[in-house]
Coordinates of C-alpha atoms in Angstrom, one line a residue:
M1 CA -109.1 -60.3 -76.2
T2 CA -111.8 -57.9 -75.3
M3 CA -111.6 -54.2 -76.1
K4 CA -111.5 -53.5 -72.5
K5 CA -108.3 -55.5 -72.0
I6 CA -106.8 -53.9 -75.1
M7 CA -107.3 -50.4 -73.8
R8 CA -105.9 -51.5 -70.4
Y9 CA -102.7 -52.7 -72.0
F10 CA -102.5 -49.5 -74.2
F11 CA -102.6 -47.2 -71.3
L12 CA -100.1 -49.4 -69.4
L13 CA -97.7 -49.1 -72.3
I14 CA -98.3 -45.4 -72.5
G15 CA -97.5 -45.1 -68.8
L16 CA -94.4 -47.1 -69.1
L17 CA -93.2 -45.0 -72.0
M18 CA -94.0 -41.8 -70.1
A19 CA -92.1 -43.2 -67.0
T20 CA -89.0 -43.5 -69.1
V21 CA -89.2 -39.9 -70.5
V22 CA -87.6 -37.0 -68.5
K23 CA -90.1 -34.3 -67.8
A24 CA -89.3 -30.6 -68.2
Y25 CA -90.6 -27.7 -66.2
K26 CA -90.5 -23.9 -66.3
I27 CA -89.7 -20.9 -64.1
E28 CA -93.1 -19.3 -64.2
K29 CA -92.2 -16.0 -62.5
I30 CA -89.5 -14.1 -60.6
N31 CA -90.5 -11.7 -57.8
H32 CA -88.0 -9.1 -56.7
S33 CA -87.9 -5.5 -55.6
H34 CA -84.9 -3.3 -54.9
G35 CA -82.7 -5.7 -56.7
N36 CA -82.4 -8.0 -59.8
I37 CA -82.0 -11.6 -60.7
T38 CA -80.2 -12.0 -64.0
E39 CA -78.2 -14.5 -66.0
I40 CA -80.5 -17.5 -65.4
K41 CA -79.1 -20.7 -66.9
Y42 CA -79.0 -24.4 -66.8
G43 CA -75.8 -25.6 -68.1
T44 CA -75.0 -23.2 -70.9
T45 CA -78.6 -22.7 -71.9
D46 CA -80.1 -19.3 -71.2
V47 CA -83.5 -19.6 -69.5
T48 CA -86.5 -17.5 -70.3
V49 CA -89.1 -16.9 -67.6
G50 CA -92.8 -17.5 -68.3
V51 CA -95.7 -19.9 -67.9
D52 CA -96.3 -20.3 -71.7
S53 CA -93.1 -19.1 -73.4
G54 CA -90.7 -20.0 -70.7
T55 CA -87.8 -22.3 -71.3
E56 CA -88.4 -25.9 -70.3
I57 CA -85.8 -27.2 -67.8
P58 CA -85.4 -30.9 -67.2
S59 CA -86.0 -31.8 -63.7
G60 CA -82.8 -32.4 -61.7
Q61 CA -80.9 -29.8 -63.8
T62 CA -79.0 -27.2 -61.7
V63 CA -80.3 -23.8 -62.4
T64 CA -77.9 -20.8 -61.7
M65 CA -78.7 -17.1 -61.4
T66 CA -77.0 -13.9 -60.5
V67 CA -78.6 -11.8 -57.7
T68 CA -77.8 -8.1 -57.4
P69 CA -79.2 -5.9 -54.6
D70 CA -79.8 -2.3 -55.4
A71 CA -77.5 0.2 -53.7
G72 CA -78.4 0.5 -50.1
Y73 CA -80.1 -2.9 -49.9
Y74 CA -79.1 -6.4 -49.0
L75 CA -80.5 -9.8 -49.9
S76 CA -82.6 -10.9 -47.0
S77 CA -83.9 -14.1 -48.4
L78 CA -84.0 -16.1 -51.7
V79 CA -86.6 -18.9 -52.2
Y80 CA -88.3 -20.9 -54.9
E81 CA -91.9 -22.2 -54.8
E82 CA -93.1 -25.3 -56.6
V83 CA -96.3 -24.9 -58.8
T84 CA -98.2 -28.1 -59.4
P85 CA -100.8 -28.7 -62.3
L86 CA -104.4 -29.4 -61.4
N87 CA -104.4 -32.8 -63.2
I88 CA -102.6 -34.4 -66.0
A89 CA -105.5 -34.2 -68.5
L90 CA -106.0 -30.4 -68.2
A91 CA -103.7 -27.6 -69.1
P92 CA -101.4 -26.6 -66.3
R93 CA -102.9 -24.2 -63.9
R94 CA -101.9 -22.7 -60.6
A95 CA -102.6 -24.9 -57.6
P96 CA -104.9 -23.2 -55.1
G97 CA -102.1 -23.1 -52.6
I98 CA -98.3 -22.7 -52.7
K99 CA -96.4 -25.9 -52.5
P100 CA -93.2 -26.3 -50.4
I101 CA -90.9 -23.2 -50.3
H102 CA -87.3 -24.0 -50.7
N103 CA -84.7 -21.6 -49.1
I104 CA -81.6 -21.0 -51.1
T105 CA -78.6 -20.5 -48.7
I106 CA -77.2 -17.0 -48.4
P107 CA -73.4 -17.3 -47.6
T108 CA -73.2 -14.7 -44.8
N109 CA -69.6 -15.8 -44.0
S110 CA -68.2 -15.1 -47.4
S111 CA -66.3 -11.8 -47.8
T112 CA -67.3 -11.7 -51.5
Y113 CA -71.0 -11.9 -50.8
L114 CA -70.8 -9.7 -47.7
A115 CA -69.1 -6.9 -49.7
A116 CA -71.8 -7.2 -52.3
H117 CA -74.4 -7.2 -49.5
F118 CA -75.0 -10.9 -50.3
G119 CA -75.3 -10.3 -54.1
G120 CA -73.7 -13.0 -56.2
S121 CA -74.3 -16.3 -57.9
Y122 CA -77.0 -18.7 -56.5
S123 CA -78.3 -22.1 -57.7
F124 CA -80.9 -24.8 -57.1
D125 CA -81.9 -28.1 -58.7
M126 CA -85.0 -28.0 -60.8
P127 CA -87.9 -30.0 -59.1
E128 CA -90.6 -31.9 -60.9
N129 CA -92.8 -28.9 -60.9
N130 CA -92.8 -25.4 -62.3
V131 CA -91.3 -22.8 -59.9
I132 CA -91.7 -19.2 -58.9
I133 CA -88.5 -17.5 -57.5
T134 CA -88.8 -14.7 -55.0
A135 CA -85.8 -12.5 -53.8
T136 CA -86.4 -10.3 -50.8
F137 CA -84.2 -7.1 -50.6
V138 CA -84.1 -5.0 -47.4
A139 CA -82.6 -1.6 -46.9
C140 CA -79.2 -1.7 -45.2
T141 CA -78.7 -0.1 -41.9
S142 CA -76.1 2.7 -42.1
I143 CA -73.2 2.6 -39.6
D144 CA -72.6 6.3 -40.1
G145 CA -72.6 7.8 -36.6
G146 CA -71.9 4.5 -35.0
K147 CA -69.9 4.4 -31.8
V148 CA -66.3 3.1 -31.8
Y149 CA -64.6 2.2 -28.5
W150 CA -62.2 -0.2 -26.8
D151 CA -63.2 -3.7 -25.5
S152 CA -66.7 -3.1 -24.0
W153 CA -69.2 -0.4 -23.1
D154 CA -72.1 -0.4 -20.7
G155 CA -74.0 2.1 -22.8
T156 CA -74.2 4.8 -20.2
S157 CA -70.7 5.8 -19.0
A158 CA -68.2 7.6 -21.1
L159 CA -67.0 5.7 -24.2
P160 CA -63.7 3.9 -23.4
Q161 CA -61.8 5.3 -26.3
S162 CA -58.5 5.7 -24.4
K163 CA -56.7 3.0 -22.4
V164 CA -53.7 3.2 -20.2
Y165 CA -51.0 0.7 -21.2
D166 CA -51.4 -2.5 -19.2
G167 CA -49.4 -5.0 -21.4
T168 CA -52.5 -6.7 -22.9
A169 CA -54.1 -6.4 -26.3
H170 CA -57.2 -4.2 -26.6
T171 CA -59.8 -4.8 -29.3
M172 CA -61.9 -2.2 -31.2
K173 CA -65.6 -2.5 -30.9
V174 CA -68.4 -0.9 -33.1
R175 CA -71.9 -0.4 -32.0
V176 CA -74.9 0.9 -34.1
G177 CA -77.8 1.7 -31.8
D178 CA -78.0 -1.1 -29.3
T179 CA -76.4 -3.7 -31.5
E180 CA -72.7 -4.5 -31.2
L181 CA -71.4 -5.3 -34.7
T182 CA -69.1 -8.2 -35.6
K183 CA -66.0 -7.5 -37.5
D184 CA -65.9 -9.1 -41.0
R185 CA -69.7 -9.9 -40.7
H186 CA -71.0 -6.4 -40.3
Y187 CA -68.1 -4.3 -41.2
T188 CA -64.5 -4.3 -42.4
T189 CA -61.8 -2.0 -41.0
T190 CA -58.2 -0.9 -41.5
A191 CA -57.2 -1.3 -37.8
Y192 CA -58.5 -3.4 -35.0
T193 CA -56.3 -4.1 -32.0
L194 CA -53.5 -2.4 -30.1
T195 CA -51.2 -3.6 -27.3
N196 CA -48.4 -1.0 -27.0
V197 CA -48.8 2.7 -26.6
D198 CA -50.1 4.0 -29.9
N199 CA -53.4 5.3 -31.5
I200 CA -55.5 4.4 -34.4
T201 CA -58.1 6.3 -36.5
P202 CA -59.8 3.4 -38.3
T203 CA -61.8 3.5 -41.5
I204 CA -64.9 1.2 -40.9
T205 CA -67.0 0.1 -43.9
G206 CA -70.4 -1.6 -43.6
I207 CA -71.0 -5.0 -45.2
G208 CA -73.8 -7.5 -45.1
E209 CA -76.8 -5.9 -43.6
Y210 CA -74.9 -2.6 -43.0
N211 CA -73.6 0.0 -45.3
G212 CA -72.0 3.4 -45.0
S213 CA -68.7 4.1 -43.3
I214 CA -66.9 5.7 -40.4
S215 CA -63.6 7.3 -41.5
G216 CA -61.3 9.7 -39.7
T217 CA -63.8 10.7 -37.0
T218 CA -62.8 8.5 -34.0
T219 CA -59.3 8.0 -32.6
L220 CA -58.7 5.1 -30.2
S221 CA -55.5 5.3 -28.2
I222 CA -53.4 3.5 -25.6
T223 CA -51.5 6.0 -23.4
Q224 CA -48.4 5.6 -21.4
Q225 CA -48.4 3.9 -18.0
P226 CA -46.8 6.1 -15.3
L227 CA -43.5 4.5 -14.2
T228 CA -41.3 5.8 -11.4
I229 CA -37.7 4.6 -11.2
T230 CA -35.8 5.7 -8.0
A231 CA -32.1 5.1 -7.5
N232 CA -31.3 3.4 -4.2
S233 CA -29.0 5.3 -1.8
Q234 CA -25.4 4.1 -1.7
T235 CA -22.5 4.7 0.5
I236 CA -19.0 4.0 -1.0
S237 CA -15.4 4.8 -0.3
Y238 CA -13.5 7.3 -2.4
G239 CA -12.0 5.7 -5.5
S240 CA -14.7 3.0 -5.6
S241 CA -17.5 2.9 -8.2
I242 CA -21.2 2.9 -7.4
E243 CA -23.1 -0.3 -8.1
T244 CA -25.0 0.0 -11.3
G245 CA -27.0 -3.2 -11.4
L246 CA -30.8 -3.5 -11.7
S247 CA -31.0 -4.3 -8.0
R248 CA -29.8 -0.7 -7.2
V249 CA -33.1 0.9 -8.3
T250 CA -36.7 0.6 -7.1
T251 CA -39.6 0.7 -9.6
I252 CA -43.3 1.5 -9.2
G253 CA -45.7 1.0 -12.2
L254 CA -44.3 -1.9 -14.2
V255 CA -47.2 -3.9 -15.6
T256 CA -47.6 -7.6 -14.9
G257 CA -45.1 -9.6 -17.0
D258 CA -42.8 -6.7 -17.7
A259 CA -39.4 -6.1 -16.1
L260 CA -36.4 -3.7 -16.3
T261 CA -33.7 -5.0 -18.6
S262 CA -31.1 -2.2 -18.2
I263 CA -30.6 1.1 -16.4
T264 CA -27.9 3.7 -16.3
L265 CA -26.9 5.2 -12.9
T266 CA -24.7 8.3 -12.9
P267 CA -23.1 9.7 -9.7
S268 CA -23.1 13.5 -9.2
T269 CA -19.5 13.5 -8.1
S270 CA -16.5 11.2 -7.5
Q271 CA -15.2 13.3 -4.5
V272 CA -15.9 12.8 -0.9
T273 CA -19.4 14.0 -0.1
T274 CA -22.4 13.5 2.1
T275 CA -24.8 15.3 -0.2
G276 CA -24.1 13.5 -3.5
T277 CA -26.8 12.1 -5.8
I278 CA -27.2 9.1 -8.1
T279 CA -29.3 9.8 -11.2
P280 CA -31.0 7.0 -13.1
S281 CA -31.6 7.2 -16.8
G282 CA -31.9 5.2 -20.0
A283 CA -34.1 2.4 -18.7
T284 CA -35.2 -0.4 -20.9
T285 CA -37.9 -3.0 -20.2
T286 CA -38.9 -6.4 -21.6
K287 CA -42.0 -5.0 -23.3
G288 CA -40.6 -1.6 -24.3
I289 CA -39.9 1.5 -22.2
S290 CA -41.9 3.7 -24.7
N291 CA -45.0 2.2 -23.1
Y292 CA -44.3 4.2 -20.0
A293 CA -44.2 7.8 -18.9
V294 CA -41.0 7.5 -16.9
T295 CA -40.2 9.7 -13.9
Y296 CA -36.6 9.3 -12.6
N297 CA -35.9 10.1 -9.0
T298 CA -32.3 10.5 -7.7
G299 CA -30.9 8.5 -4.8
A300 CA -28.6 9.8 -2.1
L301 CA -24.9 9.2 -2.6
T302 CA -22.3 9.3 0.3
I303 CA -18.7 9.0 -0.6
Q304 CA -16.5 8.4 2.4
A305 CA -12.8 9.1 2.6
Y306 CA -10.9 6.0 1.7
D307 CA -9.1 4.5 4.6
L308 CA -5.5 3.9 3.7
S309 CA -4.5 2.6 7.1
A310 CA -4.8 -1.1 6.0
V311 CA -3.2 -0.6 2.6
A312 CA 0.2 -2.3 2.5
L313 CA 3.1 -0.1 1.4
S314 CA 4.3 -1.1 -2.0
D315 CA 5.6 0.6 -5.1
D316 CA 2.5 0.0 -7.2
V317 CA -0.2 0.4 -4.5
L318 CA 0.8 2.9 -1.8
D319 CA 4.2 4.3 -2.3
I320 CA 5.7 6.8 0.2
D321 CA 9.1 8.2 -0.5
L322 CA 11.4 10.2 1.9
D323 CA 14.3 12.3 0.9
K324 CA 16.5 10.3 3.3
Y325 CA 16.0 7.1 5.2
Y326 CA 18.9 7.5 7.6
F327 CA 21.3 10.1 8.9
N328 CA 24.7 9.6 10.6
Y329 CA 24.8 11.1 14.1
D330 CA 26.6 14.4 14.1
G331 CA 24.9 16.2 16.9
S332 CA 22.6 18.1 14.5
L333 CA 18.9 18.0 14.2
H334 CA 17.8 15.7 11.4
K335 CA 14.2 15.4 10.1
A336 CA 13.5 13.4 7.0
Q337 CA 11.0 14.9 4.6
V338 CA 8.1 13.2 2.7
T339 CA 8.9 13.9 -0.9
S340 CA 6.0 12.0 -2.6
I341 CA 3.0 9.8 -1.9
K342 CA 1.3 7.8 -4.7
Y343 CA -1.8 5.7 -4.4
Q344 CA -2.3 3.4 -7.3
N345 CA 0.3 5.4 -9.2
T346 CA -1.7 8.6 -8.7
P347 CA 0.2 11.4 -6.8
L348 CA -1.4 12.7 -3.7
A349 CA -1.1 16.4 -2.9
S350 CA 0.5 17.5 0.3
G351 CA -1.9 19.5 2.4
T352 CA -4.8 18.5 0.3
S353 CA -4.6 14.7 0.6
Y354 CA -2.1 14.3 3.5
T355 CA -0.1 16.0 6.2
Y356 CA 2.7 14.6 8.3
D357 CA 4.4 15.0 11.6
Y358 CA 7.2 13.3 13.6
A359 CA 7.4 10.9 16.5
K360 CA 10.2 8.8 17.9
L361 CA 9.8 5.1 18.0
G362 CA 11.5 4.7 21.3
V363 CA 13.6 6.7 23.8
Y364 CA 17.2 6.0 23.8
T365 CA 18.7 6.8 27.2
G366 CA 22.3 5.8 26.8
S367 CA 25.2 7.6 25.4
I368 CA 26.5 6.3 22.1
G369 CA 30.1 6.7 21.0
T370 CA 31.7 10.0 21.6
G371 CA 29.8 13.1 22.4
N372 CA 27.0 11.6 24.5
E373 CA 24.3 12.9 22.3
A374 CA 21.3 11.8 24.4
N375 CA 19.3 14.4 26.2
P376 CA 17.2 12.6 28.9
E377 CA 15.1 15.7 29.6
N378 CA 14.1 16.1 26.0
P379 CA 14.5 12.7 24.3
V380 CA 12.6 13.6 21.1
D381 CA 15.1 16.1 19.9
Y382 CA 15.7 14.6 16.4
K383 CA 19.4 14.7 17.2
T384 CA 19.7 11.5 19.3
S385 CA 20.6 8.3 17.6
D386 CA 17.3 6.5 17.4
I387 CA 14.6 5.3 15.0
Y388 CA 12.1 8.1 14.3
T389 CA 8.6 7.7 12.9
I390 CA 6.9 10.1 10.5
V391 CA 3.2 9.9 11.0
I392 CA 1.3 10.6 7.8
T393 CA -2.3 11.6 8.3
F394 CA -4.5 11.4 5.2
C395 CA -7.2 14.0 4.6
G396 CA -9.5 15.2 1.8
N397 CA -10.5 12.2 -0.1
Y398 CA -8.6 9.9 2.2
T399 CA -8.5 9.0 5.8
G400 CA -6.4 7.0 8.2
T401 CA -2.7 7.1 9.0
K402 CA 0.5 5.5 7.9
T403 CA 3.9 5.5 9.4
V404 CA 7.3 5.5 7.8
E405 CA 10.6 5.4 9.6
Y406 CA 14.0 6.9 9.3
Q407 CA 16.9 6.7 11.8
I408 CA 19.8 8.6 13.1
R409 CA 22.6 6.0 13.4
P410 CA 24.9 6.0 16.3
K411 CA 28.5 7.0 16.0
I412 CA 31.3 4.7 17.2
T413 CA 34.9 5.8 16.8
M414 CA 37.3 3.0 16.0
S415 CA 40.7 4.4 16.8
G416 CA 43.9 2.7 15.6
N417 CA 44.5 0.0 13.1
N418 CA 43.0 -3.5 13.6
V419 CA 41.4 -2.5 16.8
W420 CA 38.9 -4.2 19.2
Y421 CA 36.1 -2.3 21.0
T422 CA 33.5 -3.4 23.5
Y423 CA 30.0 -2.1 22.9
Y424 CA 26.6 -2.4 24.5
N425 CA 23.3 -1.0 23.2
P426 CA 20.3 -1.7 25.5
T427 CA 17.6 -0.5 23.1
Y428 CA 17.9 -1.7 19.5
N429 CA 19.2 -4.6 17.5
M430 CA 22.1 -3.5 15.4
K431 CA 23.7 -4.4 12.1
M432 CA 27.3 -3.4 11.8
P433 CA 28.6 -1.9 8.5
D434 CA 30.8 -3.8 6.2
G435 CA 34.3 -4.3 7.5
V436 CA 33.3 -4.5 11.1
K437 CA 32.8 -7.9 12.8
A438 CA 30.8 -8.2 16.0
Y439 CA 31.4 -11.1 18.4
T440 CA 29.4 -12.4 21.3
I441 CA 30.3 -15.0 23.9
S442 CA 28.5 -18.2 23.0
D443 CA 30.1 -20.5 25.6
N444 CA 33.1 -21.0 27.9
T445 CA 35.1 -23.9 29.2
E446 CA 37.5 -24.1 32.2
T447 CA 40.3 -22.8 30.0
Q448 CA 38.7 -20.5 27.4
I449 CA 35.9 -18.3 26.4
I450 CA 34.3 -19.1 23.0
L451 CA 33.4 -16.2 20.7
S452 CA 30.9 -16.3 17.8
P453 CA 30.6 -13.8 15.0
N454 CA 27.0 -12.6 14.8
N455 CA 27.0 -10.3 11.8
E456 CA 28.4 -12.6 9.2
S457 CA 26.4 -14.5 6.7
G458 CA 23.7 -16.6 8.4
H459 CA 23.9 -14.9 11.7
G460 CA 21.8 -11.7 11.1
Y461 CA 21.8 -8.9 13.5
I462 CA 23.0 -8.4 17.1
K463 CA 20.1 -8.4 19.4
A464 CA 19.4 -5.5 21.7
A465 CA 21.0 -5.6 25.2
T466 CA 23.7 -8.0 24.0
P467 CA 27.3 -7.0 24.9
M468 CA 29.5 -7.3 21.9
L469 CA 33.1 -7.2 20.8
L470 CA 33.8 -5.2 17.7
Y471 CA 36.8 -5.8 15.5
Y472 CA 37.7 -3.4 12.8
T473 CA 40.4 -4.2 10.2
G474 CA 40.9 -0.8 8.7
A475 CA 42.5 2.4 9.8
S476 CA 40.9 4.7 12.4
T477 CA 37.4 5.7 11.4
D478 CA 33.9 6.4 12.6
I479 CA 31.3 3.7 12.0
Y480 CA 27.5 4.0 12.1
P481 CA 25.7 0.8 12.8
E482 CA 22.2 0.3 11.4
L483 CA 19.4 0.3 14.1
V484 CA 16.9 -2.5 13.7
K485 CA 13.5 -2.7 15.4
T486 CA 13.2 -5.4 18.0
D487 CA 10.5 -7.3 16.1
D488 CA 12.6 -7.8 13.0
S489 CA 12.2 -11.4 11.8
H490 CA 15.8 -11.6 10.6
L491 CA 17.4 -11.5 14.0
S492 CA 19.7 -14.3 15.0
T493 CA 19.0 -16.3 18.1
I494 CA 21.9 -16.3 20.5
S495 CA 21.6 -19.1 23.1
S496 CA 23.4 -17.6 26.1
Y497 CA 24.6 -14.2 27.3
T498 CA 25.1 -15.3 30.9
H499 CA 28.8 -14.6 31.1
Y500 CA 28.9 -11.4 29.2
H501 CA 27.5 -8.2 30.7
G502 CA 27.1 -4.6 29.8
L503 CA 26.1 -1.5 31.6
S504 CA 22.6 -0.2 30.6
D505 CA 22.7 3.3 31.9
A506 CA 24.7 6.5 31.3
T507 CA 26.3 6.6 34.7
V508 CA 29.8 5.5 35.2
V509 CA 29.9 2.4 37.4
T510 CA 32.3 2.8 40.3
S511 CA 31.6 -0.4 42.2
L512 CA 31.3 -4.0 41.0
P513 CA 28.7 -5.9 43.0
E514 CA 29.6 -9.2 41.4
Y515 CA 33.1 -9.0 42.9
N516 CA 32.2 -11.0 46.1
T517 CA 31.2 -14.1 44.1
K518 CA 32.7 -13.6 40.7
D519 CA 35.8 -12.5 39.1
I520 CA 35.5 -9.3 37.1
W521 CA 37.6 -9.4 33.9
I522 CA 38.4 -6.4 31.7
L523 CA 40.5 -5.9 28.7
V524 CA 44.0 -4.5 29.4
N525 CA 46.9 -4.6 27.0
N526 CA 45.2 -6.9 24.5
Q527 CA 44.0 -9.5 27.1
F528 CA 41.4 -9.9 29.7
V529 CA 42.6 -9.5 33.3
R530 CA 41.0 -9.6 36.7
T531 CA 40.5 -6.4 38.7
D532 CA 39.5 -5.8 42.3
N533 CA 37.8 -2.4 41.8
G534 CA 37.5 0.5 39.5
S535 CA 35.1 2.2 37.2
I536 CA 33.9 1.3 33.7
P537 CA 32.3 3.8 31.3
A538 CA 28.7 3.3 30.3
N539 CA 28.0 1.3 27.2
R540 CA 31.2 -0.7 27.6
C541 CA 31.4 -4.3 28.5
Y542 CA 33.1 -6.6 31.0
L543 CA 33.1 -10.3 32.0
A544 CA 31.8 -11.6 35.2
L545 CA 32.9 -15.2 35.7
V546 CA 32.5 -17.5 38.7
K547 CA 35.7 -17.3 40.7
N548 CA 38.3 -19.8 39.5
S549 CA 36.1 -21.2 36.8
I550 CA 38.7 -20.1 34.3
T551 CA 42.1 -20.0 35.8
V552 CA 43.8 -18.8 32.7
P553 CA 41.5 -17.1 30.3
H554 CA 42.6 -17.6 26.7
F555 CA 41.3 -15.3 23.9
A556 CA 42.2 -15.6 20.3
P557 CA 43.0 -13.2 18.9
A558 CA 44.2 -11.0 21.8
I559 CA 41.8 -8.2 22.7
N560 CA 42.8 -4.7 23.5
F561 CA 40.1 -3.2 25.7
G562 CA 41.2 0.5 25.5
G563 CA 39.7 3.6 27.0
L564 CA 39.1 2.5 30.6
T565 CA 39.5 4.9 33.5
G566 CA 40.2 4.3 37.2
I567 CA 41.1 0.6 36.9
D568 CA 43.6 -0.7 39.4
E569 CA 46.4 -3.0 38.4
P570 CA 45.5 -6.6 38.1
R571 CA 45.4 -8.5 41.4
D572 CA 47.8 -11.2 40.3
K573 CA 49.8 -10.4 37.3
K574 CA 51.4 -13.9 37.4
E575 CA 48.0 -15.3 36.4
N576 CA 48.1 -13.5 33.2
V577 CA 49.9 -16.0 31.0
E578 CA 50.8 -15.2 27.5
M579 CA 48.8 -17.3 25.1
K580 CA 50.7 -19.2 22.5
I581 CA 48.8 -20.4 19.4
Y582 CA 50.0 -22.8 16.7
N583 CA 48.5 -24.2 13.7
L584 CA 48.4 -28.0 13.0
N585 CA 51.8 -27.6 11.1
G586 CA 53.4 -26.4 14.3
Q587 CA 53.7 -22.8 13.1
R588 CA 53.0 -20.0 15.6
V589 CA 50.0 -17.8 14.6
Q590 CA 49.6 -14.2 15.8
N591 CA 46.1 -13.5 14.4
P592 CA 44.4 -16.8 13.8
A593 CA 41.3 -17.1 11.6
K594 CA 38.6 -19.7 12.0
G595 CA 39.8 -23.3 12.3
L596 CA 41.5 -25.8 14.5
Y597 CA 44.6 -24.7 16.4
I598 CA 46.9 -25.8 19.3
V599 CA 46.6 -23.3 22.1
N600 CA 48.8 -23.8 25.1
G601 CA 49.2 -27.5 24.2
K602 CA 45.5 -28.2 23.6
K603 CA 43.4 -28.4 20.5
V604 CA 41.0 -25.5 20.2
I605 CA 38.4 -24.7 17.5
I606 CA 38.2 -21.0 16.8
K607 CA 34.8 -20.2 15.4

């Protein structure tokens, strides 16, 4: 092997050995001004900087260092440059030019680095060359005297440092010179946004490229939005309450998305008025009433008198009491008095809430009983037997009218024991007092007239203009029948009054026009008899039957007419046959009750 080959193999071996050995390099120099780079290490080994005496750092090792800007400065850039030797055989020297420059990332989004103006721990991996590290520090810009405002600013108009509440969030902005700063990048602050009415005086501290602070010099505020709430006008009746819902007010000034949630409406009075007011207060809204400068406007209130006309009379709603509801006719003047009126159990004051006067329901023109109390020229004399009406006119807090009635009951004198009496009242229905039975004719046959009691159970009252026979079982007395209005629903319906007539005026009848075609029958000595002529007092009754329709009238019991004047004797006394009545056992009966009897040889039902 030649020497040349030996040397070639030697250097090849040396190259292979060198290729397997990790090379080490140094940090030749650190350039910095207005700051420091300290605590340079790789692993746990402290690193000394220098070309000759510097610590050798294996390539690929991570080198760490601490960068600290001076006060008022921030780290603008941090780089390392690779320094290459001239050749392998010579001592390392600076290359004529700087090799690639490697930027070390400055974490400008880290609050820790920002607060230290980017000072902190940095690192890089050692290249296969020596390096020079250069840190550039720049003076921070002070935010002292910076402008603080809401949302945005055009740079020329007045700073928007006050906003009127509009329901949206407003954000604080900071500007230094022409640069609008970014929160948490250029500064930190104790306050930032507002939505509701309030104010903030923020403390603003520069970070990153900025330093200094703004504290206690600028106040940002959100002021109240004007809000007008007006009560709507209302018209109500006395005793009613005003409507208090949200629909009863009108608002101007609520911001978008906000609404009233409650309102209090207070009337100025509860009495009848045309000049009342409704005052709103205590409003609340979805987003808070404190965000508004509220102006409350009153609305007009009209309280009308409550109309009691349609209110039904009852003890617990509208209760009207009289001192008396009826008087018995005695020829004296009788006026019932209103003693109390209550509406919903509240007493009404006479003269303040009501007045009353009198009126008569109808005009009674006939004479009743003894005394002939009617006065045709002055029928409303409060003496005549009649139904009278008290007209109540409401006033003050009430309006309308109501009527209540009282009556002066007619007087009928029943003379003698167990007496019969004919009676005719053309004006009112009547109900007889207890102990008095009233009969009307319901039908007739060829031999008898059939009477029906009409004031017993199930028969109700005697209708007006219905002649009746009264029978009283007691001793002589005056009776006072109850007058009943003609529209009373309890009246009995009587099918026929054809054969029973009464006189409807106060004049004594002296001629009987029916005589030419009918037989006129009157009560004489307890039985009906025919008469040719004569006079019958007013309000007394007689029978007008077609001639010969009843040849022998039978009545049970016998009827004593009584009290007639100017009546001739019966035309044919022989026709007046005594009526003999027997029960089914063959016993003669003087005063039969209801039932089946034998009358003059024929079966008869007495109702």
